[in-house]
Coordinates of C-alpha atoms in Angstrom, one line a residue:
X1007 CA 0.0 0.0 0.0
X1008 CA 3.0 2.4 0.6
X1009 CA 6.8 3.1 0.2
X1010 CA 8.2 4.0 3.3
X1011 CA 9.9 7.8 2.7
X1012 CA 12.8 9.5 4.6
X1013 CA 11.7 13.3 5.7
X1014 CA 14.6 14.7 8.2
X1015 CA 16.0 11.7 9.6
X1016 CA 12.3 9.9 10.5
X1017 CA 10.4 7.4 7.8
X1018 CA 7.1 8.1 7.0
X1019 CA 4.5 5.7 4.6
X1020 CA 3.7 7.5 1.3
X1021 CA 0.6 6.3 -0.7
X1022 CA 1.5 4.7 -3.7
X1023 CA -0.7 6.0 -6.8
X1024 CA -3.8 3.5 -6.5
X1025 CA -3.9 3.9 -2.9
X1026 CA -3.8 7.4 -3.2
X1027 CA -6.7 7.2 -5.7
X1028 CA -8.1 4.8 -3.6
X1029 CA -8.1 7.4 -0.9
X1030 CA -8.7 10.1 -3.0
X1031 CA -12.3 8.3 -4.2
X1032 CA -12.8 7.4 -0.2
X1033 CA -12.9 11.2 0.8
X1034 CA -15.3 12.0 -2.2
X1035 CA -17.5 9.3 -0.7
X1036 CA -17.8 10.7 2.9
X1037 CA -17.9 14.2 1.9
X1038 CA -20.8 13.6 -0.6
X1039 CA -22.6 11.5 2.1
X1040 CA -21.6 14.2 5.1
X1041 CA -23.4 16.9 2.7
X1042 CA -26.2 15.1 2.5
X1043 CA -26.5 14.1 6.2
X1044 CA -26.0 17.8 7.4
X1045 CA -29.4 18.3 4.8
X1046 CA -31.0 15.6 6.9
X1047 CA -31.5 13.2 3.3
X1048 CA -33.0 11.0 2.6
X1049 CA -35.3 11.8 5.0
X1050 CA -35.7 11.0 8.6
X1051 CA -38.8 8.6 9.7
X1052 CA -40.3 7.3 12.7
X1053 CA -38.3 4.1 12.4
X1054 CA -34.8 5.9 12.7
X1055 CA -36.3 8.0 15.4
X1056 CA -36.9 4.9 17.6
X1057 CA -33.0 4.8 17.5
X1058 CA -32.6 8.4 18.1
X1059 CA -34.9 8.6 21.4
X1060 CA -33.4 5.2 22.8
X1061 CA -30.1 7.2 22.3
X1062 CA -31.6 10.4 24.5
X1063 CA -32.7 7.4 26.8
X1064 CA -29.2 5.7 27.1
X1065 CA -27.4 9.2 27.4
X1066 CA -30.0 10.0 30.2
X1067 CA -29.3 6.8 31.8
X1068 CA -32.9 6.5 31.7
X1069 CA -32.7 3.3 29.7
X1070 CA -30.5 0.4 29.0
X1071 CA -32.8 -1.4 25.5
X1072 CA -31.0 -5.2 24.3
X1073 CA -33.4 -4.7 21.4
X1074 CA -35.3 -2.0 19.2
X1075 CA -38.5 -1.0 21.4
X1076 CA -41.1 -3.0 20.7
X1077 CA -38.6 -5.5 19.3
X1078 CA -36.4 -8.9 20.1
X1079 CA -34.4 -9.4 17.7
X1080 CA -32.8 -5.8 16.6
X1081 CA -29.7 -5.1 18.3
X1082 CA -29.9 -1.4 19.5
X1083 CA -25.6 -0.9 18.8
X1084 CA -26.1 2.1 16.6
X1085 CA -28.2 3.8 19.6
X1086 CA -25.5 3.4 21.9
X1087 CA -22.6 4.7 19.6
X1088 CA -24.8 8.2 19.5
X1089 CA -25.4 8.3 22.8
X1090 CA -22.7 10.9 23.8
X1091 CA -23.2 12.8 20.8
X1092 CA -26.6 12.8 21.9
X1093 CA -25.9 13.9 25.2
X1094 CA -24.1 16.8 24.7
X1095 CA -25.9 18.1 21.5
X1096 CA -29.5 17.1 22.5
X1097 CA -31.7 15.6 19.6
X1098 CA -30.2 15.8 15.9
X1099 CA -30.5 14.3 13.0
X1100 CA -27.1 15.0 11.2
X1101 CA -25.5 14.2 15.2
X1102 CA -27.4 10.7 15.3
X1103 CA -25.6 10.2 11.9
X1104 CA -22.3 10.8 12.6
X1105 CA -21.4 7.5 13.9
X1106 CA -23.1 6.2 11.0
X1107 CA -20.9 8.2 8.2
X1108 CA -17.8 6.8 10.6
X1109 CA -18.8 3.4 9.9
X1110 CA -19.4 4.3 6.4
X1111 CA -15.3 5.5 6.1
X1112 CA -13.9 2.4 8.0
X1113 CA -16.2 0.2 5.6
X1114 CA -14.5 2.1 3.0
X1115 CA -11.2 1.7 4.5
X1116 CA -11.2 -2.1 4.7
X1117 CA -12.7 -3.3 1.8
X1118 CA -9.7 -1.5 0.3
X1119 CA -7.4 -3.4 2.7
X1120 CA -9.1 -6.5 2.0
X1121 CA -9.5 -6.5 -1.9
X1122 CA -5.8 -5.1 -1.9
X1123 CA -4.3 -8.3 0.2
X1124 CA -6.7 -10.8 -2.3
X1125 CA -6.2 -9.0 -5.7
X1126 CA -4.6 -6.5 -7.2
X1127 CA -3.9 -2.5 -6.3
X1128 CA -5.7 -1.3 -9.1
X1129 CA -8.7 -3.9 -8.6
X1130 CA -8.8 -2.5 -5.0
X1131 CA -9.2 1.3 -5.9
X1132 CA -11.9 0.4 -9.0
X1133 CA -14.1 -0.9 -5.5
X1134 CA -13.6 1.8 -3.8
X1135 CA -14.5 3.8 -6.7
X1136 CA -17.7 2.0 -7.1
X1137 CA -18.9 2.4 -3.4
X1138 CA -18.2 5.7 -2.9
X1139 CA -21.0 6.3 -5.1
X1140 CA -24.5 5.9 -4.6
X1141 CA -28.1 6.9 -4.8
X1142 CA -30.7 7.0 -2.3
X1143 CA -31.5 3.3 -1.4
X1144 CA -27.7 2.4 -1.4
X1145 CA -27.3 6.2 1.0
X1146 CA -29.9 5.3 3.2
X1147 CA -28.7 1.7 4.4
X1148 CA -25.1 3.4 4.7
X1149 CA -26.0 6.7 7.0
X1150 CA -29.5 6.6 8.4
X1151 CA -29.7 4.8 11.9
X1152 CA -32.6 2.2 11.1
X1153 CA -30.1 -0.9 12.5
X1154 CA -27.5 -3.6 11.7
X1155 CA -26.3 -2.9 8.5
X1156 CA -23.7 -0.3 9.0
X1157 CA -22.1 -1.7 11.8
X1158 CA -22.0 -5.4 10.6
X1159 CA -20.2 -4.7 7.1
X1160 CA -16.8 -3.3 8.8
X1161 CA -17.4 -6.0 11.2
X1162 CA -17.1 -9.0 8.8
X1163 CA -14.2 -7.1 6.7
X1164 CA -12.3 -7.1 10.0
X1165 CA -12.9 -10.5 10.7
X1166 CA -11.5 -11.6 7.3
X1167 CA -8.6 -9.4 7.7
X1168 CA -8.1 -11.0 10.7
X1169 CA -8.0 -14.7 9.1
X1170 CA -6.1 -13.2 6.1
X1171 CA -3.2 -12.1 9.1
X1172 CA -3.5 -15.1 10.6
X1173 CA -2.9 -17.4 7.8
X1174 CA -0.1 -15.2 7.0
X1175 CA 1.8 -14.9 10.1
X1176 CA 1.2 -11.4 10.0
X1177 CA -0.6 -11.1 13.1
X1178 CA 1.7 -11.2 16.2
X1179 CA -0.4 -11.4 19.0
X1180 CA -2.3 -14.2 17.9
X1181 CA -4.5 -15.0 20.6
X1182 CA -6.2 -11.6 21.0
X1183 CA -6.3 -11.5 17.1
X1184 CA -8.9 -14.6 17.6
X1185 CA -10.6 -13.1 20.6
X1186 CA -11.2 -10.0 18.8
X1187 CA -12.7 -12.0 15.9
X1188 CA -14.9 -13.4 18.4
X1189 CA -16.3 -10.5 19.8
X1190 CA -17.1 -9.1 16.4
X1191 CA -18.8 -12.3 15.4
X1192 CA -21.2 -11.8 19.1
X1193 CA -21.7 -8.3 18.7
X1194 CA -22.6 -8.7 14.7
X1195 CA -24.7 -11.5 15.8
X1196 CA -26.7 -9.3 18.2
X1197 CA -27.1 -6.0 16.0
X1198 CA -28.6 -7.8 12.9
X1199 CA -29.4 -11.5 12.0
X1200 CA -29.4 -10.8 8.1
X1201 CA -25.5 -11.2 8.7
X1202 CA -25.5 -14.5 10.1
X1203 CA -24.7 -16.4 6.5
X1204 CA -21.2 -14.1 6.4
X1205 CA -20.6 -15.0 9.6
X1206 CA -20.8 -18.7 9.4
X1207 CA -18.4 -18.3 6.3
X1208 CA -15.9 -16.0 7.8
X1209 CA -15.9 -18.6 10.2
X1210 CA -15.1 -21.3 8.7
X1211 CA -12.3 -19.3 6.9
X1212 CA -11.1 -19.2 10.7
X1213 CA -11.3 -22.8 11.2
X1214 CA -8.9 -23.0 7.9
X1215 CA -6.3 -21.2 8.8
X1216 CA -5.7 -21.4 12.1
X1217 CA -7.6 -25.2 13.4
X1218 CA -4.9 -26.2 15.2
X1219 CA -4.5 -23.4 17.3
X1220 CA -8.6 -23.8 17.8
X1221 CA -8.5 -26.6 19.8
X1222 CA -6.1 -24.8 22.6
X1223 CA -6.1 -21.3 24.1
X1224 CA -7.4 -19.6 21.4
X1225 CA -10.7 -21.9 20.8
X1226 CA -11.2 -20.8 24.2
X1227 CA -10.6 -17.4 23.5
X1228 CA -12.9 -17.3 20.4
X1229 CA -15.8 -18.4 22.4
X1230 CA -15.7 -16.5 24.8
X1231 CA -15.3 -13.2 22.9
X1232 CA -18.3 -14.2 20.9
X1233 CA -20.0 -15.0 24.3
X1234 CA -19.6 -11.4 25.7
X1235 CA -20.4 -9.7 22.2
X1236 CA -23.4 -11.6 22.1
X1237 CA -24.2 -11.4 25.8
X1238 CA -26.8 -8.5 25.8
X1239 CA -29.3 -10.9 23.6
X1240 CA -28.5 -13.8 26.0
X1241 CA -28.9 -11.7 28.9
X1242 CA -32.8 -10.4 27.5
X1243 CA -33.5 -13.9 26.0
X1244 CA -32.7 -15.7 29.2
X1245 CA -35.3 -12.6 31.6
X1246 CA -38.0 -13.4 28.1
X1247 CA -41.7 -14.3 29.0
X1248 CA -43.0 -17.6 26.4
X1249 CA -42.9 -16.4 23.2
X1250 CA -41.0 -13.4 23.7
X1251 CA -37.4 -14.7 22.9
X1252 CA -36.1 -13.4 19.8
X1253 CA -36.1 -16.7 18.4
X1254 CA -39.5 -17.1 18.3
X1255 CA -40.7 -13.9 17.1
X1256 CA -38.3 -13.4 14.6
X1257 CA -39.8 -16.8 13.3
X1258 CA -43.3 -15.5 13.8
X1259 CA -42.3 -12.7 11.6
X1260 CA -40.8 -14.3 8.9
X1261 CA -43.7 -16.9 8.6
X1262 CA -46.6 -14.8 8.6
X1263 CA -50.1 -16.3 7.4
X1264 CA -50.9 -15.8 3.8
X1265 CA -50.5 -17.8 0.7
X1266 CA -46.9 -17.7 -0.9
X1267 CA -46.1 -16.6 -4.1
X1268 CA -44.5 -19.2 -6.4
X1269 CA -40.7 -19.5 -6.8
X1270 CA -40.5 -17.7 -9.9
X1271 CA -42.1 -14.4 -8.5
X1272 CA -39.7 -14.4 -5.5
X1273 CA -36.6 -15.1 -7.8
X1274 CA -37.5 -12.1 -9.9
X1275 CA -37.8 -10.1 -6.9
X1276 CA -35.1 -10.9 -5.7
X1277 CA -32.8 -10.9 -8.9
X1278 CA -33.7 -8.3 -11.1
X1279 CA -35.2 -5.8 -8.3
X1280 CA -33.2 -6.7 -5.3
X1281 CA -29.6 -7.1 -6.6
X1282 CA -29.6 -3.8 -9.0
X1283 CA -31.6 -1.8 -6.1
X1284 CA -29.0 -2.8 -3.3
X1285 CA -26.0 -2.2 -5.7
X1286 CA -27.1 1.0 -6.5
X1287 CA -28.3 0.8 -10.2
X1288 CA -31.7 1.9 -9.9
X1289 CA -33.7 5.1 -8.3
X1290 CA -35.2 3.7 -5.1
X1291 CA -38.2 3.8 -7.3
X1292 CA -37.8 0.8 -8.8
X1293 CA -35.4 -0.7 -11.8
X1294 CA -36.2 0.0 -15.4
X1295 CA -35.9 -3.2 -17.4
X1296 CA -32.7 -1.7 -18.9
X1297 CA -31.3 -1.7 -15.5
X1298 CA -31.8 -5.3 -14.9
X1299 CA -29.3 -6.5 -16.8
X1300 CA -27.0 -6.8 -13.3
X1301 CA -29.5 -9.5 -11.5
X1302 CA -29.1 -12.1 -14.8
X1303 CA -25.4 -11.3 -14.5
X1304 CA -25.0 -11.8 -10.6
X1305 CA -25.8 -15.9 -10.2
X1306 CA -23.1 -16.2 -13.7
X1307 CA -20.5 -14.0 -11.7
X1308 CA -20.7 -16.2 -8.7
X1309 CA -20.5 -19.4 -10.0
X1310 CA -17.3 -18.1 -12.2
X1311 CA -16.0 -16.3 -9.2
X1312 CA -16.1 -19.8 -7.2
X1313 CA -14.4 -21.4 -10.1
X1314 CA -11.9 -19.0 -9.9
X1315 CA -11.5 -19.4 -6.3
X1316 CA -11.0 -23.1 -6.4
X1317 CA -8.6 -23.2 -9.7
X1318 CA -6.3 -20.4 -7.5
X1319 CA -6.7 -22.3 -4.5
X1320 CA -5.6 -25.8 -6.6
X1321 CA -2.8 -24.3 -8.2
X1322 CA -1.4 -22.7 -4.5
X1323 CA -1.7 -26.6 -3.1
X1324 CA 2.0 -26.6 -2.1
X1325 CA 2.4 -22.9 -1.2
X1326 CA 2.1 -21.8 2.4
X1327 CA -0.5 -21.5 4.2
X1328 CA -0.5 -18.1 3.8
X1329 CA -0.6 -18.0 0.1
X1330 CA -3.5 -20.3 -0.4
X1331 CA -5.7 -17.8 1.9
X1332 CA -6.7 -15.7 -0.6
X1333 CA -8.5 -18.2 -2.7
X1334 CA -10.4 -19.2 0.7
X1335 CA -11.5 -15.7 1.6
X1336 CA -12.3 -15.1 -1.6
X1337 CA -15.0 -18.6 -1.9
X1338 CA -15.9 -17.4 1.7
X1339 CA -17.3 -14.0 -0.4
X1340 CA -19.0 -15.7 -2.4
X1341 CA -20.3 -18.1 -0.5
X1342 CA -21.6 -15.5 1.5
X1343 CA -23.8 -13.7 -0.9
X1344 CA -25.2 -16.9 -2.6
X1345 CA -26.3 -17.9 1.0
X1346 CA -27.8 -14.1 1.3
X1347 CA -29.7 -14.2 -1.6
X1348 CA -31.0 -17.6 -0.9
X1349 CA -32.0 -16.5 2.3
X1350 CA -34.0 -13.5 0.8
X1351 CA -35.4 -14.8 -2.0
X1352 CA -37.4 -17.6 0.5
X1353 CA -38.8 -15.1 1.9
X1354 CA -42.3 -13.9 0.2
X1355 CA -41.2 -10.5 0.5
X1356 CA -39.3 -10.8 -2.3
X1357 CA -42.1 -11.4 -4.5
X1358 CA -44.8 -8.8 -2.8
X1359 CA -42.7 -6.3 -1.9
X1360 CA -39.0 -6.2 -3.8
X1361 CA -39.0 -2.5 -3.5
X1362 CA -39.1 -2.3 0.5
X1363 CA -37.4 -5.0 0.7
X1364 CA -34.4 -4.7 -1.4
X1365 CA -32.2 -3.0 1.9
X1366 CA -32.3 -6.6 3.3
X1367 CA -29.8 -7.3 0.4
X1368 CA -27.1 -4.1 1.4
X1369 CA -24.8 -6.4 2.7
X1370 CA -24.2 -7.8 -0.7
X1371 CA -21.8 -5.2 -1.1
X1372 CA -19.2 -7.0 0.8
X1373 CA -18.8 -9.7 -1.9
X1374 CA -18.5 -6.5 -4.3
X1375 CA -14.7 -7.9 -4.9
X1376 CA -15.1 -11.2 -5.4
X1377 CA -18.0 -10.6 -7.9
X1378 CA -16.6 -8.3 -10.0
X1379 CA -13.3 -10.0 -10.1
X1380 CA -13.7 -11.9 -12.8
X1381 CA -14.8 -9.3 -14.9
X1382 CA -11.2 -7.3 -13.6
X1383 CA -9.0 -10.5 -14.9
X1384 CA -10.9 -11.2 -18.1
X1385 CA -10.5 -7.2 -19.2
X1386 CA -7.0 -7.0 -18.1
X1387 CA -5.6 -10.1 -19.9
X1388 CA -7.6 -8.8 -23.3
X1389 CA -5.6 -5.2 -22.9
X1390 CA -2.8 -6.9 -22.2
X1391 CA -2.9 -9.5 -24.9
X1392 CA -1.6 -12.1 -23.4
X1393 CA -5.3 -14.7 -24.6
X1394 CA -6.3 -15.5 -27.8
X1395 CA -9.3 -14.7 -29.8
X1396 CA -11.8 -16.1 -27.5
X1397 CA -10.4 -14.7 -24.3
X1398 CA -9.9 -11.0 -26.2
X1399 CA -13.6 -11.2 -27.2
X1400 CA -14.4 -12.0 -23.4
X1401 CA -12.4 -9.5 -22.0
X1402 CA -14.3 -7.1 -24.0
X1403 CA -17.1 -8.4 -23.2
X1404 CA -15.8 -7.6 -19.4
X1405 CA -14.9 -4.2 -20.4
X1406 CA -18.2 -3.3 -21.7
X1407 CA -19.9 -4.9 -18.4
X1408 CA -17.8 -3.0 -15.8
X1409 CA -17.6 0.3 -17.9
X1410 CA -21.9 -0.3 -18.0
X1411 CA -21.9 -0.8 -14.3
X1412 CA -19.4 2.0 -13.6
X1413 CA -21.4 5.0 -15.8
X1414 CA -25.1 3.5 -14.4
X1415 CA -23.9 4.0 -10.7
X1416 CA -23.0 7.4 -11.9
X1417 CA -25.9 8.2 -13.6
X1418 CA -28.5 6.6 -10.3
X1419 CA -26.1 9.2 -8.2
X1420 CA -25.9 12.3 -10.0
X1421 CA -29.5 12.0 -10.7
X1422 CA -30.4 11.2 -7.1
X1423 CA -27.9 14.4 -6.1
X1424 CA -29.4 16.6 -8.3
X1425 CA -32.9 15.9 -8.8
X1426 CA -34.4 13.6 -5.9
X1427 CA -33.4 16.0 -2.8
X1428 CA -35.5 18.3 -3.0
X1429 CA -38.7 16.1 -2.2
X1430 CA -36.9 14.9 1.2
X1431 CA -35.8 18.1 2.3
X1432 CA -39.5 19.9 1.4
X1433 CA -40.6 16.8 4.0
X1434 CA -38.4 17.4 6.3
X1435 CA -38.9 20.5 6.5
X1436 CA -42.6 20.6 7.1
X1437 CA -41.8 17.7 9.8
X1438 CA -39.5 20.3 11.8
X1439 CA -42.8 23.2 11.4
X1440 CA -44.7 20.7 13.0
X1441 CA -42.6 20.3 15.6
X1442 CA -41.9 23.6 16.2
X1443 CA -45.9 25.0 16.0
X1444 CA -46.5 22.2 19.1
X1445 CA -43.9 22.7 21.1
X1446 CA -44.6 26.2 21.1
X1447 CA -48.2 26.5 21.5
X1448 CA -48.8 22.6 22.4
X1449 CA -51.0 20.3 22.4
X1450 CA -48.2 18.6 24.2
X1451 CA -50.1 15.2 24.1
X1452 CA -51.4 13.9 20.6
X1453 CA -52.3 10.7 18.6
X1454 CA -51.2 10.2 15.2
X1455 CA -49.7 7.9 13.0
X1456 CA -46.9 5.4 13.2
X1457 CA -44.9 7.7 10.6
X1458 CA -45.6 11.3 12.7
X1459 CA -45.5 9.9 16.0
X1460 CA -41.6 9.6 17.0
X1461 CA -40.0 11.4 14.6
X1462 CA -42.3 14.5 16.1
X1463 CA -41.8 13.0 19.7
X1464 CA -37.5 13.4 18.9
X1465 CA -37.9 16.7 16.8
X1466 CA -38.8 18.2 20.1
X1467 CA -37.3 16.6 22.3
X1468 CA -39.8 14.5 23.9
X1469 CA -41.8 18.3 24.7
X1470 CA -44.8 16.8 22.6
X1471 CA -45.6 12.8 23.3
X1472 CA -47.4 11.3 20.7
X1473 CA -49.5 7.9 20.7
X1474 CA -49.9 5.6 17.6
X1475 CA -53.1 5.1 15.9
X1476 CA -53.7 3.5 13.0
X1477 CA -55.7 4.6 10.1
X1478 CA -59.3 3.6 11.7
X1479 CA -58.0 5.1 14.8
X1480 CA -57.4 2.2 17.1
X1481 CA -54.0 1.8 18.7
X1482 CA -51.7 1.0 16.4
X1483 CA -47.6 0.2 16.8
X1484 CA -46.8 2.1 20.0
X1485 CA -42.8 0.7 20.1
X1486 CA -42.4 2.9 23.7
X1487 CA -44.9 1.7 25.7
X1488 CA -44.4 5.1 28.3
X1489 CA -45.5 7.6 25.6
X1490 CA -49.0 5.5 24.6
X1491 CA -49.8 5.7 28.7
X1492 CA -48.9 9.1 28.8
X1493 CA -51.5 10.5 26.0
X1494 CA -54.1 8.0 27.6
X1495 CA -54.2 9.9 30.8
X1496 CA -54.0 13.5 28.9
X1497 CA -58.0 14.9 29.8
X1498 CA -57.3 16.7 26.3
X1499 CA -55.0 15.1 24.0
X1500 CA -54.5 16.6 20.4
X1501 CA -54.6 14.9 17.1
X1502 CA -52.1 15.2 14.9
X1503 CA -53.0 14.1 11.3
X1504 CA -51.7 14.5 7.5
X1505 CA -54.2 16.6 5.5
X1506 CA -56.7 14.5 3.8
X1507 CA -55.4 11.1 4.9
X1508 CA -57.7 8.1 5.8
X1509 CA -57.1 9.4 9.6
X1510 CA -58.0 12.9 8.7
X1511 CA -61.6 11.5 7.3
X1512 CA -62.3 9.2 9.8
X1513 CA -62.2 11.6 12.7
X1514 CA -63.4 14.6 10.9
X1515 CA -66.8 12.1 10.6
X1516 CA -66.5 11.0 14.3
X1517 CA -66.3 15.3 15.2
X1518 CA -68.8 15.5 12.9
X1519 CA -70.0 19.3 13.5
X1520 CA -66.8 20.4 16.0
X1521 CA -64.5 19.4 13.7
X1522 CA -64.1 22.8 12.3
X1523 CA -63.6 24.0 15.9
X1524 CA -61.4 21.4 16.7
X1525 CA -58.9 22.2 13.8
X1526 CA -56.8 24.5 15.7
X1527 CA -54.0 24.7 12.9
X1528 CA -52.3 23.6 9.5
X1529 CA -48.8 23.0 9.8
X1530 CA -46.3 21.3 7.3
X1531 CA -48.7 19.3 5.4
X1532 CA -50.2 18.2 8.9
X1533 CA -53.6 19.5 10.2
X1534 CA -53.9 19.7 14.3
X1535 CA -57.1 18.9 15.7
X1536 CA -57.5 19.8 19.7
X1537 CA -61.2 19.3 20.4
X1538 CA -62.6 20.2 24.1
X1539 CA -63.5 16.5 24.9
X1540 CA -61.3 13.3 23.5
X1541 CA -61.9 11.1 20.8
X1542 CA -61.0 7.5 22.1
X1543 CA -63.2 5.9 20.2
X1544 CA -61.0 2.3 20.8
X1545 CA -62.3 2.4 24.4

């Protein structure tokens, strides 16, 4: 990665030029997303502001949440890395992000190390390249604190790095090396489950290069880091009422009632929706048919990049052990994201809902290198000129595919930069008039929606509380139990409503001739109802 450089009598590293490019394309990355956070887009949503008021809580020392409130099964690791910031600066959305872009840079930071130690400089800065761009559904998994991903990308890059050392002899203290790894695989395994298929993988990698020094001191050490990483979901799973462990309701929310759509239907999804959307070659819109083409590609470039994985691997037999590990990492890869992809396209989501859906594939990107690889080789040896016929006509084949991938990332984020803002900061903005007109003039205790309730309920501060309803107006998804209780003793709570929404008509009709009274403002897109007697029309 560098030279090492005399300057008046000390030696410093200098970059050589890919990693200076590399580095180079890194800081245009963060910046572009740091502009973007600072304009609070994409926009915020009650979701992310579940994070954002368990950080308040956990800076308060109010609370200590295992999970996402109202949740078993999402770990709550983002919440507590914005705690302090939290704490000092009170509720912000660009200040709950911060940790967020952070984890965005170090992603950044080791895919380059890792690519770099498997392939080739250049190969290494073409990645980087690639994932420093990005349009809004790529953004939004990367900054916005809505859980797991972030954090678990770095997490499994680390872990490999750590196997990659280890095979190599690299790694000096050895035992903490494999300690660390297993307090990465705990703590990954408690933020987010949709990791699990990298993790068994990475491990396995583990067991490779180092199996021999598994069954001593190390073994030991491995569990037991991934024992106290993992201990805050053990802890909560053990204290669980029946039916409460995270277990079973992640299983009774990935097996809800309702007839599933056939195979094909999912694999479409999945394919040509999922893998363009989480890659960033589509508007978070959905993908044009033109933009497609990646999804047929993806299942071809795994199965050649596993081929390629096991002809390196067979030609480094009788090389050290350290040689052969780049082959193993590199199966591991793509082992990974078949397993992902399996995983999601089982799921009937793929099939109803691709669009929504398609963030459950982000973590894709960490087999970006292993994927595209083949495509690298193939064009280099055709510029090169070192095949024949055949292999020129596929290396310009390869050419044309990663020069296709490289200007349709390009074109998804200049259009998203240029064009697609505007909408989430006109939203945001009216979300932040709201806030301000109640916690001026109150009411301080409202219903609304699941989408208004805590992002308003964070926007000031917890000054206004805000109860769930959904659009008939019974209780809906209260996730914070405390807030719900509090508006149910109010003698006058407000409503808080989007302007001719289903929930707008329902309780104009149950007003009937007070509503006009009633409607005490217009705010933001919002209306604000605060009639002289409540409507709890659930009771």
């Amino acid at each position: 990665m560098s030279d090492l450089e005399q300057h008046r009598g000390r030696w410093r590293p200098r970059l050589d030029r890919p990693a200076l490019v590399a580095l180079l394309f890194g800081l245009a990355g963060v910046v572009y997303r740091l502009v973007l956070t600072l304009f609070t887009v994409p926009v915020s949503n009650s979701d992310e502001a579940t994070f954002g008021l368990a950080a308040l809580h956990i800076g308060q020392g109010r609370e200590r949440p295992v999970f996402l409130y109202g949740q078993h099964y999402m770990g709550m690791l983002e919440s507590y890395l914005a705690a302090p910031l939290l704490a000092v600066a009170g509720p912000s959305w660009p200040v709950l992000r911060l940790p967020m872009l952070a984890l965005y840079a170090l992603f950044l930071y080791l895919i380059h190390r890792l690519t770099r130690r498997l392939c080739t400089p250049w190969f290494a800065t073409f990645v980087v390249g690639l994932l420093a761009l990005g349009g809004e559904r790529v953004v939004r998994d990367q900054i916005t604190v809505v859980g797991g991903r972030p954090e678990v990308k770095p997490a499994v890059l680390l872990m490999l790095l750590i196997t990659v050392g280890l095979a190599a002899g690299t790694v000096r203290r050895r035992r903490l090396a494999v300690a660390v790894f297993g307090l990465l695989v705990g703590l990954a395994a408690w933020s987010d489950w949709l990791i699990l298929p990298y993790l068994a993988v990475a491990g396995l990698a583990l067991v490779w290069a180092v199996r021999r020094e598994l069954l001593g001191w190390s073994g030991l050490l491995l569990v037991v880091g991934a024992v106290v990483g993992v201990a805050p979901m053990i802890i909560d799973n053990l204290r669980a009422g029946p039916g409460e462990d995270s277990l079973s309701v992640f299983r009774e929310v990935s097996t809800r009632a309702g007839p599933a759509p056939p195979w094909s239907d999912r694999i479409r999804g999945g394919l040509l929706e999922g893998v363009p959307l989480a890659h960033g070659l589509c508007p978070v819109g959905g993908c044009g048919r033109w933009q497609q083409w990646f999804g047929v590609l993806y299942p071809v470039l795994l199965v050649v990049g596993a081929v390629l994985a096991v002809l390196a691997y067979r030609r480094a037999a009788a090389a050290p052990r350290g040689e052969r590990v780049g082959p193993v990492v590199q199966l591991a890869l793509v082992a990974g994201a078949a397993l992902t992809l399996l995983s999601y396209v089982r799921s009937p989501l793929a099939a109803t809902s691709p669009l929504d859906n398609a963030r459950y594939l982000s973590v894709l990107q960490l087999s970006l290198p292993a994927v595209l690889w083949p495509l690298w080789v193939a064009a280099v040896a055709c510029w090169r000129g070192t095949v024949g016929a055949l292999g020129r006509l596929t290396g310009a084949l390869s050419t044309a595919v990663l020069a296709a991938l490289t200007a349709t990332t390009v074109v998804i984020t200049v259009l998203f930069a240029a064009t697609d803002t505007g909408a989430s900061r006109t939203e945001e903005r009216g979300a932040r008039e709201l806030a301000a007109a109640l916690r001026a003039d109150g009411p301080h205790e409202v219903y609304g929606d699941y989408w208004t309730c805590n992002r308003l309920i964070f926007n000031t501060d917890e000054t206004v509380v805000c109860g769930v309803l959904d659009g008939d107006l019974s209780p809906g998804q209260n996730r914070y139990r405390p807030y719900w209780r509090q508006v149910g003793r109010a003698e006058r709570p407000g409503y808080v409503v989007e302007v001719d929404s289903p929930m707008d008509l329902r309780l104009r009709r149950l007003l009937a001739d007070r509503a006009d009274t009633a409607l005490v403002r217009e705010v933001g897109g919002y209306r604000v109802y605060h009639p002289d007697t409540p409507v709890r029309p659930w009771r």
